[in-house]
mmCIF file of C-alpha atoms and ligand atoms in Angstrom:
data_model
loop_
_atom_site.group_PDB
_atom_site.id
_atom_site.type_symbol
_atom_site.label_atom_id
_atom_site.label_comp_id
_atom_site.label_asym_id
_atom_site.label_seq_id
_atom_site.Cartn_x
_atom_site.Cartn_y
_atom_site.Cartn_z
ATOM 1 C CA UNK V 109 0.000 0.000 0.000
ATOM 2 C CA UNK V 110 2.635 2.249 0.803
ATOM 3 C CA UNK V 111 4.773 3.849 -2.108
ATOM 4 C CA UNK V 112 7.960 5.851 -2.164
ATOM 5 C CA UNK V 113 8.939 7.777 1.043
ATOM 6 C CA UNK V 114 7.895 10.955 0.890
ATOM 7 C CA UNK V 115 9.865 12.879 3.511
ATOM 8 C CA UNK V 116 11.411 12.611 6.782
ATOM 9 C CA UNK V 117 10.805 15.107 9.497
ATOM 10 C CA UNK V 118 13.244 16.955 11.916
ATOM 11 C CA UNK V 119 12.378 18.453 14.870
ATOM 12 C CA UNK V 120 15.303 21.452 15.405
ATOM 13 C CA UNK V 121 15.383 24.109 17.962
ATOM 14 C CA UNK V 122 17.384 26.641 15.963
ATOM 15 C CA UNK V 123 16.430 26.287 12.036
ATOM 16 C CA UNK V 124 19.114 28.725 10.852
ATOM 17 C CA UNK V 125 22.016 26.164 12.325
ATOM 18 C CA UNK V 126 20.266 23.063 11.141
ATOM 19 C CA UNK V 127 19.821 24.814 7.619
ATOM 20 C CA UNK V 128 23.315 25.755 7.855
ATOM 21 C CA UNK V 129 24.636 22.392 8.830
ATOM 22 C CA UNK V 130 22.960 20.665 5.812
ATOM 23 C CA UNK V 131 23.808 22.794 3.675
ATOM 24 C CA UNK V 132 27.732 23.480 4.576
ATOM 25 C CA UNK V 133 28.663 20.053 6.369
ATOM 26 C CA UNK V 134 26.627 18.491 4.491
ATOM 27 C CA UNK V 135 26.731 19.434 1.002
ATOM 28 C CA UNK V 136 22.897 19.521 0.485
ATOM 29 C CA UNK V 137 20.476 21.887 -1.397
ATOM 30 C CA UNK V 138 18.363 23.710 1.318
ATOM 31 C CA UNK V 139 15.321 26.002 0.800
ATOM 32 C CA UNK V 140 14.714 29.077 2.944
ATOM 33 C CA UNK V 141 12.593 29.041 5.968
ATOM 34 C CA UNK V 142 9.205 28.708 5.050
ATOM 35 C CA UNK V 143 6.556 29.757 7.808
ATOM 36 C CA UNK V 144 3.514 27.732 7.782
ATOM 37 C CA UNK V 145 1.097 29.298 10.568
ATOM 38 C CA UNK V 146 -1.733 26.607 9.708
ATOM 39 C CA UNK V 147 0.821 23.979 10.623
ATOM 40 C CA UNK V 148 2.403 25.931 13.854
ATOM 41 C CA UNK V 149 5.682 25.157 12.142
ATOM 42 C CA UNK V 150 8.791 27.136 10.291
ATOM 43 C CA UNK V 151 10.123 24.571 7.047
ATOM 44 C CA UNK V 152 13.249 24.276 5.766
ATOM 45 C CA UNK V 153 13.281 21.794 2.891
ATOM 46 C CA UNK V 154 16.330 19.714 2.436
ATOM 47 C CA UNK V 155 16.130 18.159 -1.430
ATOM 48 C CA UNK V 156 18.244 14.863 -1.903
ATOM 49 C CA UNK V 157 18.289 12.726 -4.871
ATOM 50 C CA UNK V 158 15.776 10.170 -3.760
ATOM 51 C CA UNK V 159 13.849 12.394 -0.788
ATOM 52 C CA UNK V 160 12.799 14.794 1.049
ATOM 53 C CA UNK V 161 14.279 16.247 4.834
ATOM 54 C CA UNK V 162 12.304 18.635 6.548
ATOM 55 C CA UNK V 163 13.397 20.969 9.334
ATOM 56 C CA UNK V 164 10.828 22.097 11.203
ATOM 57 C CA UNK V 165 11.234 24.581 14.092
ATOM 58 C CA UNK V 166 8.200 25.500 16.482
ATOM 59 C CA UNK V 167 6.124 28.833 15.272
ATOM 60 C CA UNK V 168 3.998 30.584 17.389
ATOM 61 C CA UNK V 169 2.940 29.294 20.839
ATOM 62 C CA UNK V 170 0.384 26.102 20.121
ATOM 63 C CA UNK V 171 3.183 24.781 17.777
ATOM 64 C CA UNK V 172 2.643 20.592 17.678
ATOM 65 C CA UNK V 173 6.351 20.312 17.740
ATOM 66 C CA UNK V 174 6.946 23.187 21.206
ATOM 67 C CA UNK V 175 6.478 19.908 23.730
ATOM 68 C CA UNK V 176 8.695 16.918 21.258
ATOM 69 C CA UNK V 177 11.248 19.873 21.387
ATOM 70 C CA UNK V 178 10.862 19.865 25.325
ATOM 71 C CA UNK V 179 11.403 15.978 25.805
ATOM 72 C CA UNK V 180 14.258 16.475 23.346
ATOM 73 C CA UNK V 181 15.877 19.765 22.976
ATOM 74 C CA UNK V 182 18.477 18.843 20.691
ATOM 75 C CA UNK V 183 16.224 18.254 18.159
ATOM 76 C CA UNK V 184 15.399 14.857 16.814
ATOM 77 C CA UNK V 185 13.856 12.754 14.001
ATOM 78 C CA UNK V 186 9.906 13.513 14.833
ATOM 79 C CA UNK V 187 8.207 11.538 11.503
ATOM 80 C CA UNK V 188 8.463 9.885 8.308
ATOM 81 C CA UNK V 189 6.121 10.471 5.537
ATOM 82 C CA UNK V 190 5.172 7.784 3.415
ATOM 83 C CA UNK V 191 3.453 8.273 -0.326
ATOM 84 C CA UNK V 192 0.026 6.377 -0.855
ATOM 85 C CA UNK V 193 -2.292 6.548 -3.650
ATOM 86 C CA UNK V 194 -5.716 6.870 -1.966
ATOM 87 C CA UNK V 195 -5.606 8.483 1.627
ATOM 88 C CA UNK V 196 -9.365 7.391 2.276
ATOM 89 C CA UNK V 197 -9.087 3.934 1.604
ATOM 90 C CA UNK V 198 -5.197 3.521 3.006
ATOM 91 C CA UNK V 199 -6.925 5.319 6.076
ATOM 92 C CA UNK V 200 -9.627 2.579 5.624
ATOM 93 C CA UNK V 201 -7.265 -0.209 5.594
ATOM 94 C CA UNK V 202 -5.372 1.132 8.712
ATOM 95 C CA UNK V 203 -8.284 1.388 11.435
ATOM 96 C CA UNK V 204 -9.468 -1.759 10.118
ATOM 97 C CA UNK V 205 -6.161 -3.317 10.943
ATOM 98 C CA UNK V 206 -6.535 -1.604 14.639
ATOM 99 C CA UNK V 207 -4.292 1.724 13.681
ATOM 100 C CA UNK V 208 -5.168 4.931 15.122
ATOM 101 C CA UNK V 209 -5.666 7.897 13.124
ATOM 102 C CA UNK V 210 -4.563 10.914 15.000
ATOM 103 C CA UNK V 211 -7.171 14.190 15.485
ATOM 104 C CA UNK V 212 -10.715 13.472 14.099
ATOM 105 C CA UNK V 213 -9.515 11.235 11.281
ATOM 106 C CA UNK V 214 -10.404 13.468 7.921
ATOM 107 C CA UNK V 215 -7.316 14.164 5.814
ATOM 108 C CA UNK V 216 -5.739 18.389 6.661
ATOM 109 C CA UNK V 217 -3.983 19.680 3.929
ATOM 110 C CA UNK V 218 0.249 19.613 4.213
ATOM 111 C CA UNK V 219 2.778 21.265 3.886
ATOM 112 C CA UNK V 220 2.671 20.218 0.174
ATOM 113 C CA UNK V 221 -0.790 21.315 -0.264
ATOM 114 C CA UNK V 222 -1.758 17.343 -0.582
ATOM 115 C CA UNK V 223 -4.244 15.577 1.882
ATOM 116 C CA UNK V 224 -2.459 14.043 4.423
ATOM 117 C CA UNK V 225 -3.370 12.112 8.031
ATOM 118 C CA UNK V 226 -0.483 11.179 10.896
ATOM 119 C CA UNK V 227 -0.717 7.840 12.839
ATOM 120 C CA UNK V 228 -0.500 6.924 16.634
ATOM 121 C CA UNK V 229 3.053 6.194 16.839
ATOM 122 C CA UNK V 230 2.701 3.822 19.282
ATOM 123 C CA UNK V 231 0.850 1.203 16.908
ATOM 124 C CA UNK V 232 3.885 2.047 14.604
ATOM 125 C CA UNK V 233 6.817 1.099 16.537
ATOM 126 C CA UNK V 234 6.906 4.224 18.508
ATOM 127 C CA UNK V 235 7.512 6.096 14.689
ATOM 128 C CA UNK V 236 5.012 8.846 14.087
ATOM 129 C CA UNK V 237 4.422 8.478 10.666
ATOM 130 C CA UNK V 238 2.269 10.284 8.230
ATOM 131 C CA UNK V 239 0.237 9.334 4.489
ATOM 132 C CA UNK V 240 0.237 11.541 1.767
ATOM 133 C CA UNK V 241 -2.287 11.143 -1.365
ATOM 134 C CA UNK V 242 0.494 12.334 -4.041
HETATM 135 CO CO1 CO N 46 5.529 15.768 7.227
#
């Protein structure tokens, strides 16, 4: 059901040293900060060959990221995003097989303007992981 992986997502505290360190240390292409209020977040998008790396950085106070930054303030990997090609029915498929859908289970538009949905990480080997209809 799953396809290609989409992205993977990285909690930072400080977005201009984590865009800095992929980009100089690291050799990679890196966008500029790109603040999404709808998603309480600040992007940077890392582009490699076969993916995606996201930065994301808390913005504003109700940011979903504020308390994963508290339990780990150096940052850390906080989800993978994996490509499917109907989010209703993969979302059908899931709580049949006993996954929970986080919030009230209708898709919310990305960061990529597609329909996405997270899952409980804890029936995903304690991975947070989001669908994305591409
Ligand atoms: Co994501």
């Amino acid at each position: 059901m799953i396809g290609r992986l989409n992205h993977v997502a990285i909690a930072v505290a400080d977005l201009d040293k984590a865009a800095a360190m992929y980009r100089d240390t690291l050799g990679a292409v890196v966008s500029a900060p790109i603040a999404q209020p709808a998603h309480g977040v600040t992007v940077v998008f890392v582009e490699l060959p076969n993916t995606k790396i996201e930065l994301l950085a808390p913005l504003g106070a109700a940011s979903p990221i504020a308390r994963f930054l508290e339990r780990n303030p150096d940052g850390g990997m906080h989800h993978v995003c994996y490509e499917v090609d109907d989010i209703l029915s993969a979302r059908d498929r899931l709580t049949a097989a006993g996954a929970r859908v986080l919030g009230d289970g209708e898709p919310k538009t990305g960061a990529h303007g597609k329909p996405v949905l997270f899952l409980h990480p804890k029936d995903f080997h304690g991975t947070l992981v989001e669908i994305e209809q591409v």
